[in-house]
JSON list of C-alpha atoms and ligand atoms in Angstrom, two decimals:
[
{"chain": "A", "resi": 6, "resn": "MET", "atom": "CA", "xyz": [-11.88, 1.29, 9.53]},
{"chain": "A", "resi": 7, "resn": "LEU", "atom": "CA", "xyz": [-9.54, -1.13, 7.81]},
{"chain": "A", "resi": 8, "resn": "ILE", "atom": "CA", "xyz": [-9.44, -4.55, 9.85]},
{"chain": "A", "resi": 9, "resn": "ALA", "atom": "CA", "xyz": [-5.92, -6.70, 9.73]},
{"chain": "A", "resi": 10, "resn": "PRO", "atom": "CA", "xyz": [-6.47, -9.87, 11.49]},
{"chain": "A", "resi": 11, "resn": "SER", "atom": "CA", "xyz": [-3.21, -11.04, 13.27]},
{"chain": "A", "resi": 12, "resn": "LEU", "atom": "CA", "xyz": [-2.28, -14.40, 12.39]},
{"chain": "A", "resi": 13, "resn": "LEU", "atom": "CA", "xyz": [-0.32, -14.50, 15.03]},
{"chain": "A", "resi": 14, "resn": "SER", "atom": "CA", "xyz": [-3.35, -15.50, 17.14]},
{"chain": "A", "resi": 15, "resn": "CYS", "atom": "CA", "xyz": [-4.35, -18.56, 14.68]},
{"chain": "A", "resi": 16, "resn": "ASP", "atom": "CA", "xyz": [-3.77, -22.19, 15.09]},
{"chain": "A", "resi": 17, "resn": "PHE", "atom": "CA", "xyz": [-0.46, -22.74, 13.13]},
{"chain": "A", "resi": 18, "resn": "SER", "atom": "CA", "xyz": [-1.26, -26.33, 12.48]},
{"chain": "A", "resi": 19, "resn": "LYS", "atom": "CA", "xyz": [-3.71, -24.98, 9.89]},
{"chain": "A", "resi": 20, "resn": "MET", "atom": "CA", "xyz": [-2.70, -21.15, 9.31]},
{"chain": "A", "resi": 21, "resn": "GLY", "atom": "CA", "xyz": [-3.88, -21.58, 5.65]},
{"chain": "A", "resi": 22, "resn": "GLU", "atom": "CA", "xyz": [-7.54, -22.37, 6.57]},
{"chain": "A", "resi": 23, "resn": "GLU", "atom": "CA", "xyz": [-7.35, -19.77, 9.37]},
{"chain": "A", "resi": 24, "resn": "ILE", "atom": "CA", "xyz": [-6.55, -17.31, 6.72]},
{"chain": "A", "resi": 25, "resn": "ALA", "atom": "CA", "xyz": [-9.35, -18.59, 4.60]},
{"chain": "A", "resi": 26, "resn": "ARG", "atom": "CA", "xyz": [-11.47, -18.59, 7.77]},
{"chain": "A", "resi": 27, "resn": "MET", "atom": "CA", "xyz": [-10.86, -14.61, 8.14]},
{"chain": "A", "resi": 28, "resn": "ASP", "atom": "CA", "xyz": [-11.18, -13.76, 4.55]},
{"chain": "A", "resi": 29, "resn": "LYS", "atom": "CA", "xyz": [-14.51, -14.99, 4.74]},
{"chain": "A", "resi": 30, "resn": "ALA", "atom": "CA", "xyz": [-15.29, -13.28, 8.02]},
{"chain": "A", "resi": 31, "resn": "GLY", "atom": "CA", "xyz": [-14.59, -10.24, 6.47]},
{"chain": "A", "resi": 32, "resn": "ALA", "atom": "CA", "xyz": [-11.24, -8.98, 6.94]},
{"chain": "A", "resi": 33, "resn": "ASP", "atom": "CA", "xyz": [-9.48, -6.62, 4.68]},
{"chain": "A", "resi": 34, "resn": "TRP", "atom": "CA", "xyz": [-6.20, -7.63, 5.20]},
{"chain": "A", "resi": 35, "resn": "MET", "atom": "CA", "xyz": [-4.24, -10.58, 6.49]},
{"chain": "A", "resi": 36, "resn": "HIS", "atom": "CA", "xyz": [-1.60, -9.32, 9.19]},
{"chain": "A", "resi": 37, "resn": "LEU", "atom": "CA", "xyz": [1.64, -11.57, 9.32]},
{"chain": "A", "resi": 38, "resn": "ASP", "atom": "CA", "xyz": [3.78, -11.35, 12.45]},
{"chain": "A", "resi": 39, "resn": "VAL", "atom": "CA", "xyz": [7.44, -12.51, 11.38]},
{"chain": "A", "resi": 40, "resn": "MET", "atom": "CA", "xyz": [9.83, -12.56, 14.56]},
{"chain": "A", "resi": 41, "resn": "ASP", "atom": "CA", "xyz": [13.40, -13.33, 14.46]},
{"chain": "A", "resi": 42, "resn": "GLY", "atom": "CA", "xyz": [14.13, -14.14, 18.51]},
{"chain": "A", "resi": 43, "resn": "HIS", "atom": "CA", "xyz": [16.89, -11.56, 18.15]},
{"chain": "A", "resi": 44, "resn": "PHE", "atom": "CA", "xyz": [14.93, -8.18, 17.59]},
{"chain": "A", "resi": 45, "resn": "VAL", "atom": "CA", "xyz": [12.16, -9.47, 20.05]},
{"chain": "A", "resi": 46, "resn": "PRO", "atom": "CA", "xyz": [12.32, -12.27, 22.42]},
{"chain": "A", "resi": 47, "resn": "ASN", "atom": "CA", "xyz": [10.07, -14.53, 19.99]},
{"chain": "A", "resi": 48, "resn": "ILE", "atom": "CA", "xyz": [10.08, -16.56, 17.06]},
{"chain": "A", "resi": 49, "resn": "THR", "atom": "CA", "xyz": [7.20, -17.17, 14.38]},
{"chain": "A", "resi": 50, "resn": "PHE", "atom": "CA", "xyz": [7.65, -17.90, 10.84]},
{"chain": "A", "resi": 51, "resn": "GLY", "atom": "CA", "xyz": [9.14, -16.64, 7.80]},
{"chain": "A", "resi": 52, "resn": "ALA", "atom": "CA", "xyz": [8.78, -16.15, 3.93]},
{"chain": "A", "resi": 53, "resn": "PRO", "atom": "CA", "xyz": [8.74, -20.26, 3.14]},
{"chain": "A", "resi": 54, "resn": "VAL", "atom": "CA", "xyz": [5.55, -20.44, 5.60]},
{"chain": "A", "resi": 55, "resn": "ILE", "atom": "CA", "xyz": [3.97, -17.15, 3.92]},
{"chain": "A", "resi": 56, "resn": "LYS", "atom": "CA", "xyz": [4.40, -18.71, 0.45]},
{"chain": "A", "resi": 57, "resn": "TRP", "atom": "CA", "xyz": [2.53, -22.02, 1.33]},
{"chain": "A", "resi": 58, "resn": "VAL", "atom": "CA", "xyz": [-0.25, -20.04, 2.74]},
{"chain": "A", "resi": 59, "resn": "ARG", "atom": "CA", "xyz": [-0.29, -17.48, -0.15]},
{"chain": "A", "resi": 60, "resn": "PRO", "atom": "CA", "xyz": [-3.05, -19.07, -2.14]},
{"chain": "A", "resi": 61, "resn": "PHE", "atom": "CA", "xyz": [-5.45, -19.22, 0.49]},
{"chain": "A", "resi": 62, "resn": "THR", "atom": "CA", "xyz": [-7.15, -15.83, -0.16]},
{"chain": "A", "resi": 63, "resn": "ASP", "atom": "CA", "xyz": [-6.18, -12.96, -2.57]},
{"chain": "A", "resi": 64, "resn": "LYS", "atom": "CA", "xyz": [-6.60, -10.36, 0.55]},
{"chain": "A", "resi": 65, "resn": "PRO", "atom": "CA", "xyz": [-3.47, -8.23, 0.71]},
{"chain": "A", "resi": 66, "resn": "PHE", "atom": "CA", "xyz": [-0.73, -9.77, 2.80]},
{"chain": "A", "resi": 67, "resn": "ASP", "atom": "CA", "xyz": [0.58, -7.14, 5.25]},
{"chain": "A", "resi": 68, "resn": "VAL", "atom": "CA", "xyz": [4.03, -8.65, 6.37]},
{"chain": "A", "resi": 69, "resn": "HIS", "atom": "CA", "xyz": [5.25, -7.00, 9.91]},
{"chain": "A", "resi": 70, "resn": "LEU", "atom": "CA", "xyz": [8.99, -7.52, 9.98]},
{"chain": "A", "resi": 71, "resn": "MET", "atom": "CA", "xyz": [10.33, -7.90, 13.55]},
{"chain": "A", "resi": 72, "resn": "ILE", "atom": "CA", "xyz": [13.88, -8.85, 12.78]},
{"chain": "A", "resi": 73, "resn": "SER", "atom": "CA", "xyz": [17.16, -7.22, 12.91]},
{"chain": "A", "resi": 74, "resn": "ASP", "atom": "CA", "xyz": [18.06, -7.13, 9.17]},
{"chain": "A", "resi": 75, "resn": "PRO", "atom": "CA", "xyz": [15.22, -6.67, 7.19]},
{"chain": "A", "resi": 76, "resn": "LEU", "atom": "CA", "xyz": [17.08, -5.55, 4.26]},
{"chain": "A", "resi": 77, "resn": "ARG", "atom": "CA", "xyz": [18.92, -8.92, 3.53]},
{"chain": "A", "resi": 78, "resn": "TYR", "atom": "CA", "xyz": [15.37, -10.70, 3.42]},
{"chain": "A", "resi": 79, "resn": "ILE", "atom": "CA", "xyz": [13.44, -8.29, 1.35]},
{"chain": "A", "resi": 80, "resn": "ASP", "atom": "CA", "xyz": [13.30, -10.35, -2.04]},
{"chain": "A", "resi": 81, "resn": "ASP", "atom": "CA", "xyz": [12.41, -13.69, 0.33]},
{"chain": "A", "resi": 82, "resn": "PHE", "atom": "CA", "xyz": [8.87, -11.96, 1.08]},
{"chain": "A", "resi": 83, "resn": "ALA", "atom": "CA", "xyz": [8.64, -10.22, -2.11]},
{"chain": "A", "resi": 84, "resn": "ASP", "atom": "CA", "xyz": [9.02, -13.35, -3.59]},
{"chain": "A", "resi": 85, "resn": "ALA", "atom": "CA", "xyz": [6.50, -15.27, -1.17]},
{"chain": "A", "resi": 86, "resn": "GLY", "atom": "CA", "xyz": [3.96, -13.04, -2.09]},
{"chain": "A", "resi": 87, "resn": "ALA", "atom": "CA", "xyz": [3.99, -9.81, 0.28]},
{"chain": "A", "resi": 88, "resn": "ASP", "atom": "CA", "xyz": [1.65, -7.03, -0.70]},
{"chain": "A", "resi": 89, "resn": "ILE", "atom": "CA", "xyz": [2.76, -4.68, 1.86]},
{"chain": "A", "resi": 90, "resn": "ILE", "atom": "CA", "xyz": [6.06, -4.73, 3.93]},
{"chain": "A", "resi": 91, "resn": "THR", "atom": "CA", "xyz": [6.68, -2.94, 7.21]},
{"chain": "A", "resi": 92, "resn": "LEU", "atom": "CA", "xyz": [9.93, -3.11, 9.28]},
{"chain": "A", "resi": 93, "resn": "HIS", "atom": "CA", "xyz": [11.15, -1.34, 12.22]},
{"chain": "A", "resi": 94, "resn": "ILE", "atom": "CA", "xyz": [12.75, 1.93, 12.18]},
{"chain": "A", "resi": 95, "resn": "GLU", "atom": "CA", "xyz": [14.86, 0.64, 15.52]},
{"chain": "A", "resi": 96, "resn": "SER", "atom": "CA", "xyz": [16.22, -2.37, 13.13]},
{"chain": "A", "resi": 97, "resn": "ASP", "atom": "CA", "xyz": [19.80, -2.71, 11.99]},
{"chain": "A", "resi": 98, "resn": "SER", "atom": "CA", "xyz": [19.30, -2.25, 8.29]},
{"chain": "A", "resi": 99, "resn": "ASP", "atom": "CA", "xyz": [19.88, 0.98, 6.15]},
{"chain": "A", "resi": 100, "resn": "ILE", "atom": "CA", "xyz": [16.26, 2.19, 6.10]},
{"chain": "A", "resi": 101, "resn": "ASP", "atom": "CA", "xyz": [16.65, 4.29, 2.91]},
{"chain": "A", "resi": 102, "resn": "LYS", "atom": "CA", "xyz": [18.03, 1.42, 1.08]},
{"chain": "A", "resi": 103, "resn": "THR", "atom": "CA", "xyz": [15.10, -1.02, 2.35]},
{"chain": "A", "resi": 104, "resn": "ILE", "atom": "CA", "xyz": [12.52, 1.02, 1.42]},
{"chain": "A", "resi": 105, "resn": "GLU", "atom": "CA", "xyz": [13.69, 1.34, -1.75]},
{"chain": "A", "resi": 106, "resn": "LYS", "atom": "CA", "xyz": [14.45, -2.20, -2.28]},
{"chain": "A", "resi": 107, "resn": "ILE", "atom": "CA", "xyz": [10.60, -2.60, -1.15]},
{"chain": "A", "resi": 108, "resn": "LYS", "atom": "CA", "xyz": [9.43, -0.26, -3.80]},
{"chain": "A", "resi": 109, "resn": "ASN", "atom": "CA", "xyz": [11.36, -1.59, -6.11]},
{"chain": "A", "resi": 110, "resn": "ARG", "atom": "CA", "xyz": [9.79, -4.76, -6.06]},
{"chain": "A", "resi": 111, "resn": "GLY", "atom": "CA", "xyz": [6.49, -3.16, -6.43]},
{"chain": "A", "resi": 112, "resn": "ILE", "atom": "CA", "xyz": [5.41, -3.27, -2.85]},
{"chain": "A", "resi": 113, "resn": "LYS", "atom": "CA", "xyz": [4.24, -1.04, -0.53]},
{"chain": "A", "resi": 114, "resn": "ALA", "atom": "CA", "xyz": [6.43, -0.02, 2.01]},
{"chain": "A", "resi": 115, "resn": "GLY", "atom": "CA", "xyz": [5.93, 0.61, 5.81]},
{"chain": "A", "resi": 116, "resn": "LEU", "atom": "CA", "xyz": [7.63, 1.64, 9.03]},
{"chain": "A", "resi": 117, "resn": "VAL", "atom": "CA", "xyz": [7.08, 0.55, 12.24]},
{"chain": "A", "resi": 118, "resn": "LEU", "atom": "CA", "xyz": [7.30, 2.59, 15.50]},
{"chain": "A", "resi": 119, "resn": "LYS", "atom": "CA", "xyz": [8.12, 0.62, 18.79]},
{"chain": "A", "resi": 120, "resn": "PRO", "atom": "CA", "xyz": [6.34, 2.30, 21.51]},
{"chain": "A", "resi": 121, "resn": "LYS", "atom": "CA", "xyz": [9.62, 4.26, 23.08]},
{"chain": "A", "resi": 122, "resn": "THR", "atom": "CA", "xyz": [10.29, 5.35, 19.70]},
{"chain": "A", "resi": 123, "resn": "PRO", "atom": "CA", "xyz": [8.89, 9.19, 18.98]},
{"chain": "A", "resi": 124, "resn": "ALA", "atom": "CA", "xyz": [6.78, 10.21, 15.84]},
{"chain": "A", "resi": 125, "resn": "GLU", "atom": "CA", "xyz": [9.53, 12.49, 14.88]},
{"chain": "A", "resi": 126, "resn": "ALA", "atom": "CA", "xyz": [11.32, 9.52, 14.20]},
{"chain": "A", "resi": 127, "resn": "VAL", "atom": "CA", "xyz": [9.73, 8.70, 11.13]},
{"chain": "A", "resi": 128, "resn": "PHE", "atom": "CA", "xyz": [9.01, 12.28, 9.41]},
{"chain": "A", "resi": 129, "resn": "PRO", "atom": "CA", "xyz": [12.47, 11.98, 7.46]},
{"chain": "A", "resi": 130, "resn": "TYR", "atom": "CA", "xyz": [10.69, 8.94, 5.48]},
{"chain": "A", "resi": 131, "resn": "LEU", "atom": "CA", "xyz": [7.60, 10.01, 5.25]},
{"chain": "A", "resi": 132, "resn": "ASP", "atom": "CA", "xyz": [7.31, 11.30, 1.89]},
{"chain": "A", "resi": 133, "resn": "LYS", "atom": "CA", "xyz": [8.59, 7.88, 0.49]},
{"chain": "A", "resi": 134, "resn": "LEU", "atom": "CA", "xyz": [6.56, 5.56, 2.63]},
{"chain": "A", "resi": 135, "resn": "ASP", "atom": "CA", "xyz": [2.66, 4.17, 1.89]},
{"chain": "A", "resi": 136, "resn": "LEU", "atom": "CA", "xyz": [2.25, 3.49, 5.60]},
{"chain": "A", "resi": 137, "resn": "VAL", "atom": "CA", "xyz": [3.31, 4.21, 9.35]},
{"chain": "A", "resi": 138, "resn": "LEU", "atom": "CA", "xyz": [2.83, 1.28, 11.79]},
{"chain": "A", "resi": 139, "resn": "ILE", "atom": "CA", "xyz": [2.39, 2.42, 15.02]},
{"chain": "A", "resi": 140, "resn": "MET", "atom": "CA", "xyz": [2.82, -0.21, 17.68]},
{"chain": "A", "resi": 141, "resn": "THR", "atom": "CA", "xyz": [0.39, 0.05, 20.82]},
{"chain": "A", "resi": 142, "resn": "VAL", "atom": "CA", "xyz": [2.10, -2.39, 22.76]},
{"chain": "A", "resi": 143, "resn": "GLU", "atom": "CA", "xyz": [6.01, -3.88, 22.70]},
{"chain": "A", "resi": 144, "resn": "PRO", "atom": "CA", "xyz": [6.06, -5.96, 19.61]},
{"chain": "A", "resi": 145, "resn": "GLY", "atom": "CA", "xyz": [6.50, -9.76, 20.25]},
{"chain": "A", "resi": 146, "resn": "PHE", "atom": "CA", "xyz": [3.47, -11.07, 21.91]},
{"chain": "A", "resi": 147, "resn": "GLY", "atom": "CA", "xyz": [0.10, -11.35, 21.13]},
{"chain": "A", "resi": 148, "resn": "GLY", "atom": "CA", "xyz": [-3.02, -10.86, 24.11]},
{"chain": "A", "resi": 149, "resn": "GLN", "atom": "CA", "xyz": [-1.02, -7.49, 25.56]},
{"chain": "A", "resi": 150, "resn": "SER", "atom": "CA", "xyz": [-2.76, -4.50, 26.99]},
{"chain": "A", "resi": 151, "resn": "PHE", "atom": "CA", "xyz": [-3.67, -1.72, 24.74]},
{"chain": "A", "resi": 152, "resn": "MET", "atom": "CA", "xyz": [-1.40, 1.61, 25.74]},
{"chain": "A", "resi": 153, "resn": "ALA", "atom": "CA", "xyz": [-3.87, 4.45, 25.29]},
{"chain": "A", "resi": 154, "resn": "ASP", "atom": "CA", "xyz": [-0.33, 7.03, 25.52]},
{"chain": "A", "resi": 155, "resn": "MET", "atom": "CA", "xyz": [0.17, 5.91, 22.33]},
{"chain": "A", "resi": 156, "resn": "MET", "atom": "CA", "xyz": [-2.56, 8.14, 20.54]},
{"chain": "A", "resi": 157, "resn": "PRO", "atom": "CA", "xyz": [-0.58, 11.38, 21.04]},
{"chain": "A", "resi": 158, "resn": "LYS", "atom": "CA", "xyz": [1.82, 9.60, 18.55]},
{"chain": "A", "resi": 159, "resn": "VAL", "atom": "CA", "xyz": [-0.57, 8.66, 16.20]},
{"chain": "A", "resi": 160, "resn": "ARG", "atom": "CA", "xyz": [-2.21, 12.43, 16.22]},
{"chain": "A", "resi": 161, "resn": "ALA", "atom": "CA", "xyz": [1.47, 13.70, 15.80]},
{"chain": "A", "resi": 162, "resn": "VAL", "atom": "CA", "xyz": [2.24, 11.39, 12.63]},
{"chain": "A", "resi": 163, "resn": "LYS", "atom": "CA", "xyz": [-1.11, 12.28, 10.98]},
{"chain": "A", "resi": 164, "resn": "GLU", "atom": "CA", "xyz": [-0.85, 15.77, 11.59]},
{"chain": "A", "resi": 165, "resn": "GLU", "atom": "CA", "xyz": [2.37, 15.61, 9.66]},
{"chain": "A", "resi": 166, "resn": "ILE", "atom": "CA", "xyz": [0.87, 13.43, 6.89]},
{"chain": "A", "resi": 167, "resn": "THR", "atom": "CA", "xyz": [-2.00, 16.13, 6.32]},
{"chain": "A", "resi": 168, "resn": "LYS", "atom": "CA", "xyz": [0.45, 18.85, 6.57]},
{"chain": "A", "resi": 169, "resn": "ARG", "atom": "CA", "xyz": [2.63, 17.91, 3.70]},
{"chain": "A", "resi": 170, "resn": "GLY", "atom": "CA", "xyz": [-0.70, 16.44, 1.88]},
{"chain": "A", "resi": 171, "resn": "LEU", "atom": "CA", "xyz": [0.65, 13.33, 1.72]},
{"chain": "A", "resi": 172, "resn": "SER", "atom": "CA", "xyz": [-2.07, 9.95, 1.39]},
{"chain": "A", "resi": 173, "resn": "VAL", "atom": "CA", "xyz": [-0.05, 7.74, 3.94]},
{"chain": "A", "resi": 174, "resn": "LEU", "atom": "CA", "xyz": [-1.95, 5.37, 5.76]},
{"chain": "A", "resi": 175, "resn": "ILE", "atom": "CA", "xyz": [-1.63, 4.84, 9.87]},
{"chain": "A", "resi": 176, "resn": "GLU", "atom": "CA", "xyz": [-1.92, 1.43, 11.06]},
{"chain": "A", "resi": 177, "resn": "ALA", "atom": "CA", "xyz": [-1.76, 0.57, 14.68]},
{"chain": "A", "resi": 178, "resn": "ASP", "atom": "CA", "xyz": [-1.03, -2.94, 16.15]},
{"chain": "A", "resi": 179, "resn": "GLY", "atom": "CA", "xyz": [-1.31, -4.28, 19.46]},
{"chain": "A", "resi": 180, "resn": "GLY", "atom": "CA", "xyz": [-4.56, -4.82, 21.96]},
{"chain": "A", "resi": 181, "resn": "ILE", "atom": "CA", "xyz": [-7.01, -3.35, 19.74]},
{"chain": "A", "resi": 182, "resn": "GLY", "atom": "CA", "xyz": [-10.40, -4.78, 20.34]},
{"chain": "A", "resi": 183, "resn": "GLU", "atom": "CA", "xyz": [-13.92, -3.58, 21.06]},
{"chain": "A", "resi": 184, "resn": "ALA", "atom": "CA", "xyz": [-12.99, -1.65, 24.19]},
{"chain": "A", "resi": 185, "resn": "THR", "atom": "CA", "xyz": [-10.33, 0.07, 22.63]},
{"chain": "A", "resi": 186, "resn": "ILE", "atom": "CA", "xyz": [-11.32, 0.76, 18.92]},
{"chain": "A", "resi": 187, "resn": "ALA", "atom": "CA", "xyz": [-13.10, 4.23, 19.56]},
{"chain": "A", "resi": 188, "resn": "GLU", "atom": "CA", "xyz": [-9.90, 5.56, 20.77]},
{"chain": "A", "resi": 189, "resn": "VAL", "atom": "CA", "xyz": [-8.06, 4.33, 17.83]},
{"chain": "A", "resi": 190, "resn": "ALA", "atom": "CA", "xyz": [-10.47, 5.22, 15.29]},
{"chain": "A", "resi": 191, "resn": "GLU", "atom": "CA", "xyz": [-10.55, 8.99, 16.90]},
{"chain": "A", "resi": 192, "resn": "ALA", "atom": "CA", "xyz": [-6.49, 9.70, 17.00]},
{"chain": "A", "resi": 193, "resn": "GLY", "atom": "CA", "xyz": [-6.78, 9.04, 13.03]},
{"chain": "A", "resi": 194, "resn": "VAL", "atom": "CA", "xyz": [-5.96, 5.31, 12.56]},
{"chain": "A", "resi": 195, "resn": "ASP", "atom": "CA", "xyz": [-6.85, 4.10, 9.25]},
{"chain": "A", "resi": 196, "resn": "VAL", "atom": "CA", "xyz": [-5.78, 0.15, 9.55]},
{"chain": "A", "resi": 197, "resn": "SER", "atom": "CA", "xyz": [-6.19, -1.57, 13.18]},
{"chain": "A", "resi": 198, "resn": "VAL", "atom": "CA", "xyz": [-4.59, -4.93, 13.63]},
{"chain": "A", "resi": 199, "resn": "ALA", "atom": "CA", "xyz": [-6.47, -6.98, 15.76]},
{"chain": "A", "resi": 200, "resn": "GLY", "atom": "CA", "xyz": [-5.19, -10.67, 17.01]},
{"chain": "A", "resi": 201, "resn": "THR", "atom": "CA", "xyz": [-6.76, -11.92, 20.15]},
{"chain": "A", "resi": 202, "resn": "ALA", "atom": "CA", "xyz": [-9.93, -9.46, 19.63]},
{"chain": "A", "resi": 203, "resn": "VAL", "atom": "CA", "xyz": [-10.50, -11.43, 16.17]},
{"chain": "A", "resi": 204, "resn": "PHE", "atom": "CA", "xyz": [-9.27, -15.49, 16.87]},
{"chain": "A", "resi": 205, "resn": "LYS", "atom": "CA", "xyz": [-10.91, -15.57, 20.46]},
{"chain": "A", "resi": 206, "resn": "ALA", "atom": "CA", "xyz": [-14.40, -14.18, 19.50]},
{"chain": "A", "resi": 207, "resn": "ASP", "atom": "CA", "xyz": [-16.93, -16.58, 19.42]},
{"chain": "A", "resi": 208, "resn": "ASP", "atom": "CA", "xyz": [-18.25, -15.14, 16.08]},
{"chain": "A", "resi": 209, "resn": "PRO", "atom": "CA", "xyz": [-14.89, -13.76, 13.93]},
{"chain": "A", "resi": 210, "resn": "SER", "atom": "CA", "xyz": [-16.91, -12.05, 11.39]},
{"chain": "A", "resi": 211, "resn": "GLN", "atom": "CA", "xyz": [-19.58, -10.15, 14.25]},
{"chain": "A", "resi": 212, "resn": "ALA", "atom": "CA", "xyz": [-16.20, -9.18, 15.80]},
{"chain": "A", "resi": 213, "resn": "ILE", "atom": "CA", "xyz": [-14.77, -7.82, 12.48]},
{"chain": "A", "resi": 214, "resn": "LYS", "atom": "CA", "xyz": [-17.68, -6.31, 11.67]},
{"chain": "A", "resi": 215, "resn": "LYS", "atom": "CA", "xyz": [-18.00, -4.34, 15.11]},
{"chain": "A", "resi": 216, "resn": "LEU", "atom": "CA", "xyz": [-14.27, -3.22, 14.82]},
{"chain": "A", "resi": 217, "resn": "ALA", "atom": "CA", "xyz": [-14.62, -1.96, 11.10]},
{"chain": "A", "resi": 218, "resn": "ALA", "atom": "CA", "xyz": [-17.62, 0.03, 11.74]},
{"chain": "A", "resi": 219, "resn": "TYR", "atom": "CA", "xyz": [-15.47, 3.08, 13.78]},
{"chain": "B", "resi": 310, "resn": "DX5", "atom": "C1", "xyz": [2.94, -7.97, 18.39]},
{"chain": "B", "resi": 310, "resn": "DX5", "atom": "C2", "xyz": [2.22, -8.13, 17.23]},
{"chain": "B", "resi": 310, "resn": "DX5", "atom": "C3", "xyz": [1.03, -7.66, 17.03]},
{"chain": "B", "resi": 310, "resn": "DX5", "atom": "C4", "xyz": [0.05, -9.07, 17.82]},
{"chain": "B", "resi": 310, "resn": "DX5", "atom": "C5", "xyz": [-1.52, -8.23, 17.95]},
{"chain": "B", "resi": 310, "resn": "DX5", "atom": "O1", "xyz": [4.29, -7.88, 18.16]},
{"chain": "B", "resi": 310, "resn": "DX5", "atom": "O2", "xyz": [2.83, -7.51, 16.01]},
{"chain": "B", "resi": 310, "resn": "DX5", "atom": "O3", "xyz": [0.61, -7.90, 15.74]},
{"chain": "B", "resi": 310, "resn": "DX5", "atom": "O4", "xyz": [-0.03, -10.20, 17.23]},
{"chain": "B", "resi": 310, "resn": "DX5", "atom": "O5", "xyz": [-2.07, -9.17, 18.78]},
{"chain": "B", "resi": 310, "resn": "DX5", "atom": "P1", "xyz": [-3.27, -8.41, 20.01]},
{"chain": "B", "resi": 310, "resn": "DX5", "atom": "O6", "xyz": [-4.39, -7.94, 18.64]},
{"chain": "B", "resi": 310, "resn": "DX5", "atom": "O7", "xyz": [-3.61, -9.92, 20.58]},
{"chain": "B", "resi": 310, "resn": "DX5", "atom": "O8", "xyz": [-2.38, -7.59, 20.79]},
{"chain": "B", "resi": 311, "resn": "ZN", "atom": "ZN1", "xyz": [2.58, -6.82, 14.09]}
]
């Protein structure tokens, strides 16, 4: 299992050092939650902050856009150093155009599904994607409880990927930690986002190691 610590749970006054700390602790990717206070009821940070913290690691930057109009900002996040950009299928942007724009910038593209969005919603785009991110909490805040009832959705997406012979990764995000990682792994998730479970651990490197073993 690849582990992507969510910087949403870090100390924002020293985000660069926090990223370096996660790099040393064995994180595979850095998960950066961008929220606009419109698509979700919370505001975090945007491309300028990502650009400032980019030099603190060589690990991939996995940028999760929880914003209403992702298409408008793809160039900004590409310029800031994103390696993977995921946008919500429920956003207002033209999905095909946004995926195309991401790919044209040489970046990996992913679509994110909120808990109420069914697996089938992503099927028309699967062939163009590098990754599907399945939310296991309502997006907006860290520290929420894991929704185990999202696992059938993970399985349905996985089945479709296998059926078509694609190599699209499945990522899950929200409430993942020691108590829930086994279920996530069993359902077929390739990359797990973990905020609270890693940042609030006494020893983040041990926490990452335990999760990555699944
Ligand atoms: C929620 C974010 C998640 C969140 C995960 O909107 O997308 O990445 O920070 O945090 P935990 O692991 O604490 O649920
Ligand atoms: Zn996220």
